[in-house]
């Protein structure tokens, strides 16, 4: 699965984990536990690729505001086209679905990726075309099936800014129809598509924020290297700068206080870690600190719309964690935990009365099940198992690990050992994440479980520059593509070898997006380390990559130059760390997959590597999908990719 390459993030979370240590006694203890587990179990059967990667028969459950209807998606073939995820609705009696579901959309080219209810009669969803990420916003009447494209323009990217819960007829939508580089905000009628301009972008706004009444009250402006939090008392007023910071400091508005007078924000001003704070526009330089995780960045905060109270803050160590601010919310989570032993869970939605909730229960070995939770009755009603084709007991544990980099940093990650196998001299896959300003976390990952099911151990590395580990760890990755960021991955390989887990002759590397760049850098700059490599929509040439970014990234181009490298000032370094310019060093077998309509990593990034290798007489396996973008989403393309990847890795690494 391809990770994000940019939109530049503000910093999320981190993971100081109970870990595998470099200490020999600790490593031996962990390996002995793994051996004990494998001795009691046989290696599971190889489950079909489609069972890992197919769409669920039912998923993405959402409750209408009044709780009378359930929305969900399931794959369905329309007019003989391949089955795509389309939206269905079904009546509820209490928490029980009744009657036959009704399909209300008819998409044939691509899956709908997500949707939500607008009130109790209208469903909103987004769609793009061939993976170009120019999303349209559509409204569908849940009773009649009548659909209205609210942003019916080619080449325009739109998104929902605020669902305006208290306005039954309108939503706020931002799009770049007026100017491809920036996004304006409009109040749009969900029945007719009629639109009224609410906030016009002067050219430097990279984010908007509404208050609880749906008024656009704050914005984030950027000149590329510095950001300003702008504020106004009402929509008739002019925005005024409130707080100015450089790009290394994050002050990200989350939501207003419930009197709409102050702002909750995630901020690392004057600290290494992101914290939840309250900012008073009358005294913007003072922050009221609400919660600071001790060792990690804060990820998000939440509130109750009904009760108008702050409910929780979320962050991630080895697993998702919560800090509760509200006794009712803490009690709710406690009741759910009692009914779902052995599983983590997340509340994915609620009705407006906040007495019915959609609950997802999962762990590292299964995507789990989805339920409706009736708070008054303290009862869970199962809606679906997301992937019943693969038993949880046959999948592998995902274990938090850490090791020390060559220059002394602690690098966190996750190790998945194939179930039922001795953890010695294994064929292993190094799986660097995309972003790169993101992180891997604990949970069910179908790619990881698929590879483990085929006998590979899998190491996921949160190299320096990954978010969530504080500002200093994030900044340690600046200017280090192909250098220290890559060294962290290389050090992880040597750590696996030192522990006796990996067979040094059978190590592969696979990644998407930035992970694809790290894959190419791995085989170009450490050519003796890897026996095979799979690059999935990865950057290959830092010069051409920056010339082909989408127009709406251009306001942040200076920041990209500061964090990655300037094509003029840092020309020598960028040339030295662009794998496409060093294909003469590549000798490991290579498989590349690319979407032809990828707006983030242009197809030329893959073409130039393939061309250069073939001119040397080196055969490289190349898969291009004309109807995909930054990663493959249609089932038939996913299946073909993973089938080819399996054959490639098994041929060259012999797990």
XYZ file of C-alpha atoms in Angstrom:
655
model
C 0.000 0.000 0.000
C 1.500 3.303 -1.050
C 2.025 5.835 1.721
C 1.724 9.580 1.364
C 4.442 11.648 -0.205
C 3.824 15.096 1.177
C 1.304 17.333 1.721
C 3.788 18.375 4.370
C 2.591 17.349 7.810
C 2.540 19.160 11.073
C 4.066 16.591 13.448
C 2.039 13.615 14.734
C 3.116 10.753 17.050
C 5.849 8.549 18.380
C 6.660 5.185 19.911
C 8.948 4.597 22.953
C 8.274 0.910 23.044
C 8.781 -2.159 25.178
C 11.281 -3.366 22.649
C 13.730 -5.880 21.360
C 16.999 -4.628 22.735
C 20.550 -4.864 21.505
C 21.255 -6.394 24.913
C 22.057 -10.073 24.137
C 20.149 -11.483 27.105
C 16.991 -9.569 26.190
C 17.258 -10.526 22.521
C 17.741 -14.167 23.485
C 14.736 -14.023 25.792
C 12.507 -12.653 23.012
C 13.764 -15.223 20.527
C 13.179 -18.028 23.000
C 9.596 -16.882 23.433
C 9.184 -16.877 19.656
C 10.694 -20.358 19.433
C 8.392 -21.624 22.170
C 5.395 -20.264 20.282
C 6.536 -21.748 16.987
C 7.250 -25.136 18.551
C 3.610 -25.433 19.567
C 2.252 -24.512 16.165
C 2.713 -25.626 12.631
C 3.267 -23.120 9.869
C -0.199 -22.082 8.657
C -1.439 -22.815 5.173
C -0.788 -20.257 2.457
C -4.032 -18.337 2.126
C -5.029 -16.972 -1.299
C -3.822 -13.506 -2.198
C -7.373 -12.341 -2.789
C -8.273 -13.232 0.794
C -5.731 -10.681 2.065
C -6.485 -7.817 -0.297
C -10.102 -8.041 -1.455
C -12.608 -5.444 -0.342
C -14.793 -6.502 2.597
C -18.235 -7.834 1.774
C -19.549 -5.096 4.049
C -17.612 -2.297 5.689
C -17.330 1.450 6.325
C -20.461 1.541 8.496
C -21.990 4.941 9.341
C -25.087 5.976 11.311
C -27.588 8.572 10.097
C -27.918 11.501 12.489
C -31.249 10.311 13.882
C -30.036 6.708 14.214
C -32.840 5.359 12.052
C -30.665 4.228 9.142
C -27.321 2.540 8.622
C -25.031 3.300 5.730
C -22.278 0.966 4.577
C -20.300 0.011 1.497
C -20.037 -3.296 -0.262
C -18.639 -4.336 -3.638
C -21.240 -4.625 -6.367
C -21.066 -5.009 -10.136
C -23.062 -2.374 -12.015
C -23.938 -2.968 -15.669
C -21.412 -5.762 -15.987
C -18.429 -3.714 -14.821
C -16.024 -5.111 -12.195
C -17.427 -4.918 -8.673
C -16.717 -1.602 -6.942
C -17.371 -0.397 -3.412
C -20.742 1.353 -3.536
C -22.878 2.873 -0.790
C -25.938 1.073 0.563
C -28.455 2.096 3.215
C -30.590 -0.052 5.484
C -33.259 0.695 8.079
C -32.581 0.074 11.780
C -34.920 -1.126 14.490
C -33.051 -0.127 17.596
C -29.573 -1.421 16.778
C -30.671 -4.181 14.406
C -30.603 -3.748 10.617
C -33.953 -4.755 9.102
C -35.264 -5.211 5.589
C -33.218 -5.340 2.413
C -30.351 -2.881 1.924
C -30.744 -0.404 -0.927
C -27.828 0.602 -3.128
C -27.776 4.388 -3.651
C -24.627 4.831 -5.786
C -23.573 3.251 -9.074
C -19.819 3.782 -9.414
C -18.201 1.511 -11.996
C -14.642 2.822 -12.511
C -13.236 3.018 -8.967
C -14.187 2.216 -5.411
C -15.710 4.949 -3.287
C -13.098 5.435 -0.584
C -15.280 6.973 2.118
C -18.614 8.660 2.824
C -20.629 10.169 5.657
C -24.169 11.213 6.459
C -25.374 14.779 6.159
C -28.315 14.732 8.562
C -30.564 11.706 8.119
C -31.518 11.942 4.438
C -28.365 12.855 2.499
C -25.071 10.994 2.054
C -21.889 12.784 0.932
C -18.937 11.111 -0.755
C -15.876 11.970 -2.812
C -14.632 10.420 -6.053
C -11.669 10.918 -8.330
C -10.924 9.627 -11.807
C -8.198 7.093 -12.470
C -6.348 8.018 -9.285
C -5.645 11.635 -10.253
C -6.747 12.846 -6.769
C -8.882 15.593 -8.304
C -11.790 14.674 -6.063
C -15.390 15.693 -6.688
C -17.857 15.955 -3.798
C -21.239 14.338 -4.469
C -24.477 14.381 -2.479
C -26.968 11.498 -2.720
C -30.507 11.495 -1.391
C -30.630 8.337 0.700
C -34.329 7.774 -0.010
C -34.573 8.562 -3.725
C -31.015 7.806 -4.835
C -30.855 11.159 -6.661
C -27.184 12.213 -6.920
C -25.825 15.743 -7.340
C -22.199 16.505 -8.180
C -21.479 19.543 -6.004
C -18.119 20.266 -7.698
C -18.608 19.245 -11.368
C -15.323 20.506 -12.865
C -12.513 18.641 -14.558
C -9.069 18.987 -13.037
C -10.361 20.463 -9.769
C -9.636 19.040 -6.313
C -12.387 19.492 -3.714
C -12.869 18.480 -0.091
C -15.392 19.012 2.689
C -14.332 21.578 5.288
C -17.370 21.386 7.608
C -20.567 19.324 7.424
C -22.540 22.173 9.101
C -24.423 19.782 11.366
C -27.002 22.392 12.374
C -27.750 23.467 8.797
C -29.821 20.787 7.030
C -29.203 22.155 3.542
C -25.561 23.225 3.301
C -21.948 22.122 3.729
C -18.673 24.006 3.435
C -16.492 22.812 0.562
C -13.026 24.014 -0.410
C -11.732 23.656 -3.961
C -9.196 25.107 -6.393
C -11.474 25.801 -9.358
C -10.612 29.523 -9.400
C -6.847 29.001 -9.018
C -5.219 25.573 -9.268
C -2.644 26.456 -6.597
C -4.992 27.512 -3.776
C -8.328 26.544 -2.217
C -11.311 28.838 -1.589
C -14.227 27.960 0.712
C -17.863 27.901 -0.415
C -21.181 27.260 1.331
C -22.867 24.736 -0.976
C -26.492 23.606 -1.095
C -26.446 19.784 -0.971
C -29.729 19.523 -2.907
C -29.031 21.930 -5.787
C -25.269 22.502 -5.800
C -25.738 26.281 -5.564
C -22.608 27.804 -4.000
C -21.740 31.017 -2.157
C -18.153 32.151 -1.593
C -17.336 32.286 2.130
C -13.557 32.776 2.131
C -11.366 33.626 -0.863
C -7.761 32.548 -0.658
C -5.408 35.503 -1.193
C -2.756 33.044 -2.381
C -0.989 31.968 0.787
C -3.634 30.085 2.824
C -2.864 26.378 3.243
C -5.626 25.501 5.729
C -8.978 26.735 7.039
C -10.745 26.208 10.392
C -14.384 26.765 11.384
C -15.948 27.404 14.766
C -18.832 25.346 16.220
C -21.333 27.467 14.299
C -19.631 26.623 11.000
C -18.090 30.063 10.492
C -14.611 30.238 8.940
C -12.735 31.935 11.764
C -9.094 30.850 11.489
C -6.677 30.058 8.689
C -3.050 29.032 8.347
C -0.989 31.096 5.942
C 2.470 30.129 4.685
C 5.200 31.791 2.687
C 6.857 28.415 2.327
C 9.164 28.666 5.343
C 7.091 30.569 7.895
C 3.484 30.007 8.944
C 0.995 32.426 10.459
C -2.141 31.454 12.347
C -4.765 34.002 11.256
C -7.910 34.843 13.225
C -11.077 36.864 12.887
C -14.024 37.442 15.235
C -16.637 36.699 12.558
C -16.917 36.065 8.825
C -17.447 39.746 8.109
C -14.081 40.681 9.595
C -10.601 40.627 8.135
C -8.135 37.927 9.109
C -5.353 39.180 11.372
C -2.102 37.335 12.201
C -2.214 35.769 15.653
C 0.912 33.582 15.868
C 3.868 33.365 13.477
C 6.294 30.430 13.510
C 8.855 28.874 11.230
C 8.106 25.542 9.568
C 9.880 23.612 12.323
C 7.302 24.732 14.887
C 3.720 23.537 14.734
C 0.688 25.374 16.088
C -2.206 23.526 14.485
C -5.767 24.583 15.403
C -7.952 21.584 16.264
C -11.319 23.144 17.214
C -12.749 26.080 19.119
C -13.649 26.078 22.778
C -17.373 25.632 23.236
C -18.068 29.347 23.627
C -16.276 29.908 20.282
C -13.926 32.395 21.930
C -10.657 30.418 22.188
C -8.880 27.656 20.290
C -7.797 24.160 21.188
C -4.590 23.480 19.259
C -1.801 20.939 18.922
C 1.377 22.880 19.567
C 5.082 22.277 20.119
C 6.017 25.910 20.733
C 8.827 25.872 23.251
C 8.823 22.077 23.587
C 9.917 18.991 21.696
C 6.573 17.173 21.764
C 3.167 18.182 20.428
C 0.772 19.015 23.263
C -2.900 19.928 23.578
C -3.186 23.596 24.497
C -5.773 26.373 24.605
C -4.932 29.660 22.897
C -6.755 32.868 23.770
C -6.721 35.291 20.803
C -6.415 38.133 23.300
C -3.118 36.661 24.594
C -1.822 34.481 21.742
C 1.715 34.161 23.098
C 0.442 32.367 26.195
C -0.633 28.737 25.996
C -2.804 26.990 28.559
C -1.341 23.491 28.620
C -4.052 20.818 28.770
C -2.100 17.610 28.130
C 1.449 16.703 27.093
C 2.311 13.023 26.568
C 5.570 12.341 28.374
C 7.544 10.686 25.589
C 5.506 11.049 22.399
C 3.735 13.595 20.271
C 0.026 14.067 20.754
C -1.899 12.751 17.755
C -5.401 14.208 18.082
C -8.088 15.475 20.458
C -11.848 14.889 20.430
C -15.006 16.368 21.904
C -18.710 15.665 22.343
C -20.899 17.777 20.074
C -23.964 16.992 22.131
C -22.514 17.698 25.564
C -20.015 20.338 24.425
C -17.116 18.964 26.443
C -13.566 17.889 25.677
C -13.540 14.082 25.803
C -10.095 12.656 25.065
C -6.638 13.045 23.587
C -5.120 10.277 21.466
C -1.484 9.372 20.960
C 0.527 6.300 20.069
C 3.287 4.489 21.896
C 3.590 0.838 20.911
C -0.216 0.847 20.568
C -2.899 3.568 20.477
C -3.363 5.301 23.844
C -5.970 7.702 25.270
C -6.068 10.374 27.945
C -9.651 10.967 29.110
C -10.984 14.354 30.218
C -14.600 13.342 30.677
C -15.943 10.670 33.061
C -18.777 9.673 30.724
C -16.380 9.002 27.849
C -13.982 7.096 30.081
C -16.866 4.930 31.330
C -17.978 4.294 27.736
C -14.508 3.076 26.771
C -14.364 0.958 29.914
C -17.637 -0.795 29.063
C -16.446 -1.467 25.520
C -13.124 -2.838 26.760
C -14.979 -5.245 29.055
C -16.986 -6.600 26.127
C -14.082 -6.823 23.675
C -11.257 -8.576 25.550
C -8.169 -9.202 23.472
C -8.966 -6.440 21.002
C -8.194 -2.809 20.562
C -11.146 -0.758 19.407
C -12.008 2.577 17.891
C -15.281 4.495 17.815
C -15.837 5.290 14.141
C -19.081 7.242 14.350
C -22.237 7.987 16.302
C -25.757 9.269 15.895
C -26.473 12.836 16.916
C -27.930 11.768 20.276
C -24.612 10.019 21.014
C -26.323 6.932 22.365
C -25.478 4.641 19.412
C -21.925 4.167 18.205
C -20.139 2.345 15.385
C -17.284 0.397 16.987
C -14.346 -1.236 15.196
C -12.600 -4.042 17.138
C -9.230 -5.281 15.835
C -5.746 -6.385 16.793
C -2.450 -7.066 15.048
C -3.663 -10.375 13.579
C -7.108 -9.430 12.297
C -8.975 -6.418 10.954
C -11.684 -7.700 13.273
C -15.373 -6.911 13.367
C -17.689 -3.911 13.339
C -20.539 -3.382 15.785
C -23.319 -1.024 16.767
C -23.043 -0.246 20.462
C -26.270 0.773 22.231
C -25.091 2.779 25.223
C -28.431 2.684 27.047
C -28.630 -1.103 26.827
C -24.845 -1.617 27.112
C -25.157 -4.026 24.179
C -23.070 -4.720 21.071
C -24.734 -5.839 17.837
C -22.300 -7.297 15.306
C -22.602 -5.855 11.815
C -19.838 -7.737 9.999
C -16.493 -9.489 10.195
C -14.179 -7.542 7.918
C -12.141 -10.516 6.704
C -13.624 -13.853 7.813
C -11.675 -15.756 5.118
C -8.450 -15.699 7.172
C -8.520 -16.974 10.773
C -6.891 -14.726 13.341
C -5.084 -17.731 14.832
C -3.202 -18.310 11.558
C -1.708 -14.810 11.423
C 1.508 -13.537 13.021
C 2.143 -11.341 16.041
C 3.419 -7.816 15.384
C 6.092 -7.065 17.976
C 7.461 -3.612 18.849
C 11.252 -3.469 18.518
C 14.071 -0.971 18.823
C 17.752 -0.771 18.030
C 20.492 1.862 18.136
C 21.596 3.613 14.972
C 25.279 3.987 14.136
C 25.258 7.559 15.472
C 23.402 6.742 18.680
C 19.706 7.381 17.951
C 17.086 4.924 19.156
C 15.134 3.660 16.152
C 11.717 2.121 16.810
C 9.774 -0.211 14.588
C 7.819 -3.451 14.360
C 8.976 -6.999 13.665
C 6.604 -9.665 12.386
C 7.963 -13.224 12.491
C 6.234 -15.867 10.371
C 3.963 -18.027 12.511
C 5.035 -21.605 13.134
C 8.651 -21.125 11.996
C 11.940 -21.115 13.861
C 13.055 -17.440 14.056
C 16.523 -18.195 12.681
C 18.087 -17.507 9.281
C 14.797 -16.398 7.781
C 14.229 -14.725 4.466
C 13.252 -11.181 5.477
C 11.581 -8.158 3.905
C 12.527 -4.651 5.028
C 9.409 -2.486 4.618
C 10.137 1.269 4.995
C 7.006 3.405 5.272
C 5.890 6.184 2.972
C 5.535 9.821 3.856
C 8.332 10.139 4.768
C 6.811 12.372 7.453
C 4.599 9.632 8.843
C 5.168 6.532 10.977
C 4.275 2.874 11.145
C 2.024 1.839 14.002
C 0.716 -1.308 15.626
C -2.270 -3.088 14.168
C -3.408 -5.291 11.320
C -1.551 -4.713 8.056
C -2.599 -7.022 5.202
C 0.711 -6.617 3.370
C 2.722 -7.584 6.436
C 0.496 -10.555 7.229
C 0.553 -11.699 3.601
C 4.367 -11.670 3.544
C 4.576 -13.426 6.918
C 2.094 -16.028 5.692
C 4.506 -16.720 2.821
C 7.332 -17.362 5.297
C 9.065 -13.970 5.387
C 9.910 -12.019 8.491
C 9.004 -8.340 8.042
C 10.754 -5.362 9.646
C 9.011 -1.971 9.617
C 11.351 0.883 10.518
C 10.452 4.309 11.879
C 13.679 5.920 10.649
C 14.696 9.451 11.675
C 12.363 11.990 10.102
C 9.351 9.846 10.993
C 6.715 11.861 12.801
C 5.428 11.216 16.289
C 8.843 11.002 17.943
C 9.182 14.673 18.756
C 10.546 17.640 16.878
C 14.247 16.756 17.269
C 13.789 13.274 15.803
C 11.740 14.702 12.924
C 14.311 17.423 12.209
C 17.110 14.836 12.263
C 15.790 13.697 8.886
C 16.072 17.093 7.185
C 18.399 16.862 4.199
C 18.971 13.179 4.887
C 17.121 11.380 2.091
C 19.472 8.613 1.002
C 21.906 9.471 3.815
C 21.213 9.059 7.548
C 17.545 8.201 6.945
C 18.778 5.356 4.764
C 21.487 4.440 7.286
C 18.756 3.876 9.885
C 17.143 1.328 7.567
C 20.504 -0.290 6.805
C 21.253 -0.491 10.532
C 17.952 -2.307 10.985
C 19.064 -4.912 8.451
C 22.332 -5.455 10.313
C 20.443 -5.661 13.596
C 18.262 -8.448 12.167
C 21.379 -10.279 10.986
C 23.130 -9.781 14.353
C 20.156 -11.305 16.173
C 20.386 -14.364 13.958
C 16.867 -13.771 12.654
C 17.768 -12.889 9.059
C 19.714 -14.917 6.536
C 22.049 -12.235 5.120
C 21.817 -13.806 1.662
C 17.987 -13.619 1.555
C 17.013 -10.070 2.471
C 14.651 -8.051 0.292
C 13.303 -4.519 0.522
C 9.835 -3.326 -0.464
C 8.193 0.059 -0.037
C 5.726 2.483 -1.552
C 6.003 6.223 -2.174
C 8.912 7.431 0.014
C 9.314 3.746 0.884
C 9.807 3.184 -2.853
C 12.552 5.817 -2.829
C 14.175 4.045 0.137
C 13.931 0.776 -1.794
C 15.742 2.231 -4.801
C 18.291 3.947 -2.544
C 18.862 0.648 -0.762
C 19.750 -1.281 -3.917
C 21.712 1.627 -5.431
C 23.740 2.742 -2.407
C 24.067 -0.574 -0.509
C 24.013 -2.951 -3.483
C 25.392 -5.946 -1.590
C 22.769 -5.790 1.153
C 19.624 -6.824 -0.715
C 18.894 -9.851 -2.863
C 15.661 -8.436 -4.339
C 13.675 -5.188 -4.303
C 10.134 -4.008 -5.054
C 9.587 -0.289 -5.688
C 5.933 0.771 -5.613
C 5.250 4.330 -6.933
C 8.585 5.490 -5.556
C 10.595 8.678 -6.185
C 13.811 8.031 -8.102
C 15.177 11.448 -9.069
C 14.921 14.337 -6.607
C 15.294 16.922 -9.396
C 12.520 15.656 -11.643
C 10.314 14.821 -8.654
C 10.218 18.440 -7.494
C 9.482 19.686 -11.009
C 6.341 17.559 -11.345
C 4.552 18.216 -8.044
C 0.818 19.081 -8.164
C 0.108 22.825 -8.436
C -1.500 22.951 -4.988
C 1.820 21.943 -3.382
C 3.646 24.932 -4.842
C 2.918 27.245 -1.878
C 5.027 24.855 0.210
C 7.827 24.332 -2.298
C 10.327 26.392 -0.268
C 9.612 24.184 2.729
C 10.227 21.082 0.616
C 13.524 22.584 -0.498
C 14.493 23.236 3.123
C 13.516 19.760 4.339
C 14.605 17.674 1.346
C 17.015 19.860 -0.607
C 17.171 22.820 -2.958
C 17.842 21.822 -6.591
C 20.338 24.668 -6.979
C 21.895 25.158 -3.544
C 22.046 21.424 -2.782
C 22.591 20.175 -6.320
C 25.597 18.019 -5.481
C 23.857 16.291 -2.564
C 20.619 15.708 -4.480
C 22.569 14.258 -7.383
C 24.427 11.944 -5.029
C 21.178 10.714 -3.441
C 18.969 10.327 -6.530
C 18.923 6.578 -7.300
C 17.988 7.184 -10.950
C 21.395 8.805 -11.431
C 23.194 5.764 -10.019
C 21.486 2.813 -11.653
C 24.909 1.532 -12.689
C 25.317 0.358 -9.077
C 22.085 -1.637 -8.993
C 22.568 -5.372 -9.303
C 19.700 -6.837 -7.251
C 16.647 -8.024 -9.187
C 14.117 -5.178 -9.257
C 10.339 -5.042 -9.696
C 8.704 -1.621 -10.186
C 4.971 -0.843 -10.112
C 3.524 2.535 -11.102
C 0.167 4.231 -11.628
C 0.059 6.190 -14.880
C -2.085 8.960 -13.359
C -0.087 9.422 -10.150
C -0.152 13.157 -9.271
C 2.454 12.827 -6.498
C 5.117 10.650 -8.097
C 5.006 11.206 -11.843
C 5.297 8.090 -13.997
C 8.602 9.423 -15.320
C 10.130 8.644 -11.907
C 9.753 4.944 -12.699
C 10.252 5.210 -16.464
C 13.742 6.697 -16.157
C 14.979 3.907 -13.886
C 13.543 1.194 -16.125
C 14.996 2.829 -19.242
C 18.469 3.210 -17.718
C 18.572 -0.364 -16.468
C 17.392 -1.802 -19.754
C 19.984 0.251 -21.634
C 22.588 -1.504 -19.468
C 21.078 -4.826 -20.451
C 19.617 -5.343 -16.972
C 16.066 -6.648 -17.100
C 13.681 -5.037 -14.645
C 10.098 -6.185 -14.156
C 7.757 -3.234 -14.734
C 4.006 -3.013 -14.124
C 2.050 0.102 -15.130
C -1.679 0.583 -14.600
C -3.282 3.274 -16.734
C -6.313 3.663 -14.444
C -4.411 4.102 -11.185
C -2.603 6.895 -9.367
C -0.484 6.894 -6.204
C -1.025 3.238 -5.393
C -3.409 0.652 -6.826
C -6.990 0.684 -5.536
C -9.075 -1.396 -7.920
C -9.258 -5.015 -6.814
C -8.137 -6.522 -10.112
C -5.023 -4.313 -10.140
C -4.206 -5.028 -6.502
C -4.487 -8.772 -7.086
C -2.252 -8.648 -10.154
C 0.363 -6.587 -8.331
C 0.543 -8.799 -5.243
C 0.565 -11.990 -7.333
C 3.514 -10.647 -9.320
C 5.261 -9.449 -6.144
C 4.833 -12.843 -4.498
C 6.262 -14.685 -7.486
C 9.165 -12.215 -7.692
C 10.087 -12.391 -3.997
C 9.683 -16.142 -3.705
C 11.841 -16.671 -6.813
C 14.687 -14.523 -5.547
C 14.527 -14.995 -1.747
C 13.206 -18.562 -1.427
C 11.485 -18.184 1.971
